[in-house]
């Protein structure tokens, strides 16, 4: 039996995949299922399955980050990635012998992925993971100064100047763009701040990252707040006011 672990932050996706494996793949045994990537990480540190079905885009840790936390050289299982859209991460995955499935997972494609796994005799190649991580880093580099904003519907490449404000929403971040547009992405504000570090963005508040070019006015009343180009107002943390003034000046 092929001992298999399923990791996907969407409960219905995990349940559907488990059902399909049981119905169409009798030589597969699902030994664990997770909708929390952090819990999956702890399990995989102590247990080595034969095969891991891993969602790419998840809060807390996405699929690639989970593997990086485990360490490429310590991974002895093989991986089949799953994704709800066919652009994010696909070039990074296809550059390796690793496989991926587009959600909702089709029965034929599931069977083909498992046949590919069997032909490899279930032996993961540690160097394969290193190549994956290298390719992923290349994918995430800004393209001609643009930032990739990935949602389940699409990937939009935007100029940092189009980003007005980034606001934390638990493990997600709401990106406010020019022309009244906004996108909710499955990344923490800390991740977004790292992406935008080469540009002129400022953490005015623990929940908000603002583009300095879109600040129209600093209002001293009510403890101090910013008026932005899209007419939104933004509070400024007391301990960040001096730094903000230095950057603006």
mmCIF file with all atom_site columns, C-alpha atoms in Angstrom, residues 41-158:
data_model
loop_
_atom_site.group_PDB
_atom_site.id
_atom_site.type_symbol
_atom_site.label_atom_id
_atom_site.label_alt_id
_atom_site.label_comp_id
_atom_site.label_asym_id
_atom_site.label_entity_id
_atom_site.label_seq_id
_atom_site.pdbx_PDB_ins_code
_atom_site.Cartn_x
_atom_site.Cartn_y
_atom_site.Cartn_z
_atom_site.occupancy
_atom_site.B_iso_or_equiv
_atom_site.pdbx_formal_charge
_atom_site.auth_seq_id
_atom_site.auth_comp_id
_atom_site.auth_asym_id
_atom_site.auth_atom_id
_atom_site.pdbx_PDB_model_num
ATOM 1   C CA . UNK A 1 41  ? 4.471   20.283 9.171   1.00 0.00 ? 41  UNK A CA 1
ATOM 2   C CA . UNK A 1 42  ? 4.692   18.894 12.698  1.00 0.00 ? 42  UNK A CA 1
ATOM 3   C CA . UNK A 1 43  ? 3.325   15.549 11.547  1.00 0.00 ? 43  UNK A CA 1
ATOM 4   C CA . UNK A 1 44  ? 5.753   15.286 8.633   1.00 0.00 ? 44  UNK A CA 1
ATOM 5   C CA . UNK A 1 45  ? 8.709   16.065 10.886  1.00 0.00 ? 45  UNK A CA 1
ATOM 6   C CA . UNK A 1 46  ? 7.932   12.833 12.737  1.00 0.00 ? 46  UNK A CA 1
ATOM 7   C CA . UNK A 1 47  ? 6.389   10.680 10.014  1.00 0.00 ? 47  UNK A CA 1
ATOM 8   C CA . UNK A 1 48  ? 7.526   9.886  6.485   1.00 0.00 ? 48  UNK A CA 1
ATOM 9   C CA . UNK A 1 49  ? 4.733   8.784  4.122   1.00 0.00 ? 49  UNK A CA 1
ATOM 10  C CA . UNK A 1 50  ? 5.379   7.418  0.649   1.00 0.00 ? 50  UNK A CA 1
ATOM 11  C CA . UNK A 1 51  ? 3.492   10.217 -1.042  1.00 0.00 ? 51  UNK A CA 1
ATOM 12  C CA . UNK A 1 52  ? 2.219   13.695 -0.155  1.00 0.00 ? 52  UNK A CA 1
ATOM 13  C CA . UNK A 1 53  ? -0.629  15.506 -1.922  1.00 0.00 ? 53  UNK A CA 1
ATOM 14  C CA . UNK A 1 54  ? 0.118   19.153 -1.142  1.00 0.00 ? 54  UNK A CA 1
ATOM 15  C CA . UNK A 1 55  ? -1.894  22.283 -1.893  1.00 0.00 ? 55  UNK A CA 1
ATOM 16  C CA . UNK A 1 56  ? 0.266   25.154 -3.151  1.00 0.00 ? 56  UNK A CA 1
ATOM 17  C CA . UNK A 1 57  ? -1.595  28.214 -1.873  1.00 0.00 ? 57  UNK A CA 1
ATOM 18  C CA . UNK A 1 58  ? -2.447  28.067 1.852   1.00 0.00 ? 58  UNK A CA 1
ATOM 19  C CA . UNK A 1 59  ? -2.400  30.499 4.785   1.00 0.00 ? 59  UNK A CA 1
ATOM 20  C CA . UNK A 1 60  ? 0.384   30.379 7.404   1.00 0.00 ? 60  UNK A CA 1
ATOM 21  C CA . UNK A 1 61  ? 2.642   28.168 5.270   1.00 0.00 ? 61  UNK A CA 1
ATOM 22  C CA . UNK A 1 62  ? 2.053   27.602 1.583   1.00 0.00 ? 62  UNK A CA 1
ATOM 23  C CA . UNK A 1 63  ? 3.059   24.285 0.045   1.00 0.00 ? 63  UNK A CA 1
ATOM 24  C CA . UNK A 1 64  ? 6.541   25.380 -0.972  1.00 0.00 ? 64  UNK A CA 1
ATOM 25  C CA . UNK A 1 65  ? 7.233   26.975 2.410   1.00 0.00 ? 65  UNK A CA 1
ATOM 26  C CA . UNK A 1 66  ? 6.150   23.799 4.184   1.00 0.00 ? 66  UNK A CA 1
ATOM 27  C CA . UNK A 1 67  ? 8.689   21.766 2.207   1.00 0.00 ? 67  UNK A CA 1
ATOM 28  C CA . UNK A 1 68  ? 11.397  24.358 2.845   1.00 0.00 ? 68  UNK A CA 1
ATOM 29  C CA . UNK A 1 69  ? 10.686  24.128 6.584   1.00 0.00 ? 69  UNK A CA 1
ATOM 30  C CA . UNK A 1 70  ? 11.196  20.376 6.389   1.00 0.00 ? 70  UNK A CA 1
ATOM 31  C CA . UNK A 1 71  ? 14.466  20.816 4.501   1.00 0.00 ? 71  UNK A CA 1
ATOM 32  C CA . UNK A 1 72  ? 14.926  19.385 1.028   1.00 0.00 ? 72  UNK A CA 1
ATOM 33  C CA . UNK A 1 73  ? 17.590  16.845 1.977   1.00 0.00 ? 73  UNK A CA 1
ATOM 34  C CA . UNK A 1 74  ? 15.409  15.334 4.707   1.00 0.00 ? 74  UNK A CA 1
ATOM 35  C CA . UNK A 1 75  ? 12.404  14.672 2.478   1.00 0.00 ? 75  UNK A CA 1
ATOM 36  C CA . UNK A 1 76  ? 12.223  11.009 1.549   1.00 0.00 ? 76  UNK A CA 1
ATOM 37  C CA . UNK A 1 77  ? 8.645   11.044 0.220   1.00 0.00 ? 77  UNK A CA 1
ATOM 38  C CA . UNK A 1 78  ? 7.424   12.121 -3.192  1.00 0.00 ? 78  UNK A CA 1
ATOM 39  C CA . UNK A 1 79  ? 5.088   15.070 -3.745  1.00 0.00 ? 79  UNK A CA 1
ATOM 40  C CA . UNK A 1 80  ? 2.116   15.743 -5.993  1.00 0.00 ? 80  UNK A CA 1
ATOM 41  C CA . UNK A 1 81  ? 1.114   19.396 -5.818  1.00 0.00 ? 81  UNK A CA 1
ATOM 42  C CA . UNK A 1 82  ? -2.494  20.530 -6.123  1.00 0.00 ? 82  UNK A CA 1
ATOM 43  C CA . UNK A 1 83  ? -3.600  24.012 -7.127  1.00 0.00 ? 83  UNK A CA 1
ATOM 44  C CA . UNK A 1 84  ? -6.891  25.782 -7.779  1.00 0.00 ? 84  UNK A CA 1
ATOM 45  C CA . UNK A 1 85  ? -5.520  27.709 -10.749 1.00 0.00 ? 85  UNK A CA 1
ATOM 46  C CA . UNK A 1 86  ? -3.141  26.749 -13.491 1.00 0.00 ? 86  UNK A CA 1
ATOM 47  C CA . UNK A 1 87  ? -0.603  29.568 -13.378 1.00 0.00 ? 87  UNK A CA 1
ATOM 48  C CA . UNK A 1 88  ? 0.724   30.000 -9.850  1.00 0.00 ? 88  UNK A CA 1
ATOM 49  C CA . UNK A 1 89  ? 3.825   27.898 -9.305  1.00 0.00 ? 89  UNK A CA 1
ATOM 50  C CA . UNK A 1 90  ? 3.248   25.708 -12.333 1.00 0.00 ? 90  UNK A CA 1
ATOM 51  C CA . UNK A 1 91  ? 6.450   26.686 -14.136 1.00 0.00 ? 91  UNK A CA 1
ATOM 52  C CA . UNK A 1 92  ? 8.430   25.974 -10.985 1.00 0.00 ? 92  UNK A CA 1
ATOM 53  C CA . UNK A 1 93  ? 6.800   22.563 -10.611 1.00 0.00 ? 93  UNK A CA 1
ATOM 54  C CA . UNK A 1 94  ? 7.038   21.568 -14.271 1.00 0.00 ? 94  UNK A CA 1
ATOM 55  C CA . UNK A 1 95  ? 10.758  22.251 -14.260 1.00 0.00 ? 95  UNK A CA 1
ATOM 56  C CA . UNK A 1 96  ? 11.117  19.171 -12.046 1.00 0.00 ? 96  UNK A CA 1
ATOM 57  C CA . UNK A 1 97  ? 9.966   15.558 -12.150 1.00 0.00 ? 97  UNK A CA 1
ATOM 58  C CA . UNK A 1 98  ? 7.438   16.534 -9.473  1.00 0.00 ? 98  UNK A CA 1
ATOM 59  C CA . UNK A 1 99  ? 3.834   16.412 -10.589 1.00 0.00 ? 99  UNK A CA 1
ATOM 60  C CA . UNK A 1 100 ? 0.832   18.655 -10.020 1.00 0.00 ? 100 UNK A CA 1
ATOM 61  C CA . UNK A 1 101 ? -2.946  18.406 -10.329 1.00 0.00 ? 101 UNK A CA 1
ATOM 62  C CA . UNK A 1 102 ? -5.364  21.182 -11.136 1.00 0.00 ? 102 UNK A CA 1
ATOM 63  C CA . UNK A 1 103 ? -8.356  21.391 -8.774  1.00 0.00 ? 103 UNK A CA 1
ATOM 64  C CA . UNK A 1 104 ? -10.993 20.113 -8.946  1.00 0.00 ? 104 UNK A CA 1
ATOM 65  C CA . UNK A 1 105 ? -8.946  16.952 -9.426  1.00 0.00 ? 105 UNK A CA 1
ATOM 66  C CA . UNK A 1 106 ? -10.072 14.837 -12.370 1.00 0.00 ? 106 UNK A CA 1
ATOM 67  C CA . UNK A 1 107 ? -10.176 11.055 -11.989 1.00 0.00 ? 107 UNK A CA 1
ATOM 68  C CA . UNK A 1 108 ? -8.033  10.335 -15.067 1.00 0.00 ? 108 UNK A CA 1
ATOM 69  C CA . UNK A 1 109 ? -5.369  12.887 -14.118 1.00 0.00 ? 109 UNK A CA 1
ATOM 70  C CA . UNK A 1 110 ? -5.262  11.476 -10.585 1.00 0.00 ? 110 UNK A CA 1
ATOM 71  C CA . UNK A 1 111 ? -4.689  7.972  -11.907 1.00 0.00 ? 111 UNK A CA 1
ATOM 72  C CA . UNK A 1 112 ? -1.979  9.216  -14.307 1.00 0.00 ? 112 UNK A CA 1
ATOM 73  C CA . UNK A 1 113 ? -0.160  11.041 -11.501 1.00 0.00 ? 113 UNK A CA 1
ATOM 74  C CA . UNK A 1 114 ? -0.166  7.898  -9.384  1.00 0.00 ? 114 UNK A CA 1
ATOM 75  C CA . UNK A 1 115 ? 1.095   5.810  -12.295 1.00 0.00 ? 115 UNK A CA 1
ATOM 76  C CA . UNK A 1 116 ? 3.955   8.283  -12.704 1.00 0.00 ? 116 UNK A CA 1
ATOM 77  C CA . UNK A 1 117 ? 4.711   7.920  -8.996  1.00 0.00 ? 117 UNK A CA 1
ATOM 78  C CA . UNK A 1 118 ? 4.777   4.126  -9.281  1.00 0.00 ? 118 UNK A CA 1
ATOM 79  C CA . UNK A 1 119 ? 7.137   4.232  -12.272 1.00 0.00 ? 119 UNK A CA 1
ATOM 80  C CA . UNK A 1 120 ? 9.557   6.210  -10.130 1.00 0.00 ? 120 UNK A CA 1
ATOM 81  C CA . UNK A 1 121 ? 9.268   3.461  -7.501  1.00 0.00 ? 121 UNK A CA 1
ATOM 82  C CA . UNK A 1 122 ? 8.305   6.124  -4.977  1.00 0.00 ? 122 UNK A CA 1
ATOM 83  C CA . UNK A 1 123 ? 11.885  7.271  -4.517  1.00 0.00 ? 123 UNK A CA 1
ATOM 84  C CA . UNK A 1 124 ? 12.155  10.992 -3.919  1.00 0.00 ? 124 UNK A CA 1
ATOM 85  C CA . UNK A 1 125 ? 15.267  12.732 -5.175  1.00 0.00 ? 125 UNK A CA 1
ATOM 86  C CA . UNK A 1 126 ? 16.596  15.288 -2.633  1.00 0.00 ? 126 UNK A CA 1
ATOM 87  C CA . UNK A 1 127 ? 18.302  17.249 -5.421  1.00 0.00 ? 127 UNK A CA 1
ATOM 88  C CA . UNK A 1 128 ? 14.884  17.576 -7.031  1.00 0.00 ? 128 UNK A CA 1
ATOM 89  C CA . UNK A 1 129 ? 13.702  19.637 -4.080  1.00 0.00 ? 129 UNK A CA 1
ATOM 90  C CA . UNK A 1 130 ? 16.720  21.897 -4.293  1.00 0.00 ? 130 UNK A CA 1
ATOM 91  C CA . UNK A 1 131 ? 15.978  22.572 -7.959  1.00 0.00 ? 131 UNK A CA 1
ATOM 92  C CA . UNK A 1 132 ? 12.348  23.280 -7.081  1.00 0.00 ? 132 UNK A CA 1
ATOM 93  C CA . UNK A 1 133 ? 13.282  25.823 -4.407  1.00 0.00 ? 133 UNK A CA 1
ATOM 94  C CA . UNK A 1 134 ? 15.731  27.497 -6.782  1.00 0.00 ? 134 UNK A CA 1
ATOM 95  C CA . UNK A 1 135 ? 13.109  27.725 -9.520  1.00 0.00 ? 135 UNK A CA 1
ATOM 96  C CA . UNK A 1 136 ? 10.532  29.034 -7.083  1.00 0.00 ? 136 UNK A CA 1
ATOM 97  C CA . UNK A 1 137 ? 12.821  31.843 -5.971  1.00 0.00 ? 137 UNK A CA 1
ATOM 98  C CA . UNK A 1 138 ? 13.332  32.741 -9.616  1.00 0.00 ? 138 UNK A CA 1
ATOM 99  C CA . UNK A 1 139 ? 9.558   32.754 -10.181 1.00 0.00 ? 139 UNK A CA 1
ATOM 100 C CA . UNK A 1 140 ? 8.965   35.096 -7.256  1.00 0.00 ? 140 UNK A CA 1
ATOM 101 C CA . UNK A 1 141 ? 11.510  37.706 -8.333  1.00 0.00 ? 141 UNK A CA 1
ATOM 102 C CA . UNK A 1 142 ? 9.876   40.892 -9.618  1.00 0.00 ? 142 UNK A CA 1
ATOM 103 C CA . UNK A 1 143 ? 9.481   40.914 -13.395 1.00 0.00 ? 143 UNK A CA 1
ATOM 104 C CA . UNK A 1 144 ? 10.666  44.212 -14.786 1.00 0.00 ? 144 UNK A CA 1
ATOM 105 C CA . UNK A 1 145 ? 9.904   45.798 -11.426 1.00 0.00 ? 145 UNK A CA 1
ATOM 106 C CA . UNK A 1 146 ? 6.417   44.293 -11.169 1.00 0.00 ? 146 UNK A CA 1
ATOM 107 C CA . UNK A 1 147 ? 4.881   42.359 -8.298  1.00 0.00 ? 147 UNK A CA 1
ATOM 108 C CA . UNK A 1 148 ? 2.794   39.192 -8.817  1.00 0.00 ? 148 UNK A CA 1
ATOM 109 C CA . UNK A 1 149 ? -0.516  39.229 -6.926  1.00 0.00 ? 149 UNK A CA 1
ATOM 110 C CA . UNK A 1 150 ? -1.912  35.683 -7.017  1.00 0.00 ? 150 UNK A CA 1
ATOM 111 C CA . UNK A 1 151 ? -5.508  34.823 -6.177  1.00 0.00 ? 151 UNK A CA 1
ATOM 112 C CA . UNK A 1 152 ? -7.482  31.692 -7.022  1.00 0.00 ? 152 UNK A CA 1
ATOM 113 C CA . UNK A 1 153 ? -8.930  33.490 -10.027 1.00 0.00 ? 153 UNK A CA 1
ATOM 114 C CA . UNK A 1 154 ? -5.794  34.943 -11.581 1.00 0.00 ? 154 UNK A CA 1
ATOM 115 C CA . UNK A 1 155 ? -2.287  36.327 -11.235 1.00 0.00 ? 155 UNK A CA 1
ATOM 116 C CA . UNK A 1 156 ? -1.988  40.053 -11.854 1.00 0.00 ? 156 UNK A CA 1
ATOM 117 C CA . UNK A 1 157 ? 1.417   41.637 -12.375 1.00 0.00 ? 157 UNK A CA 1
ATOM 118 C CA . UNK A 1 158 ? 1.285   45.175 -11.029 1.00 0.00 ? 158 UNK A CA 1
#
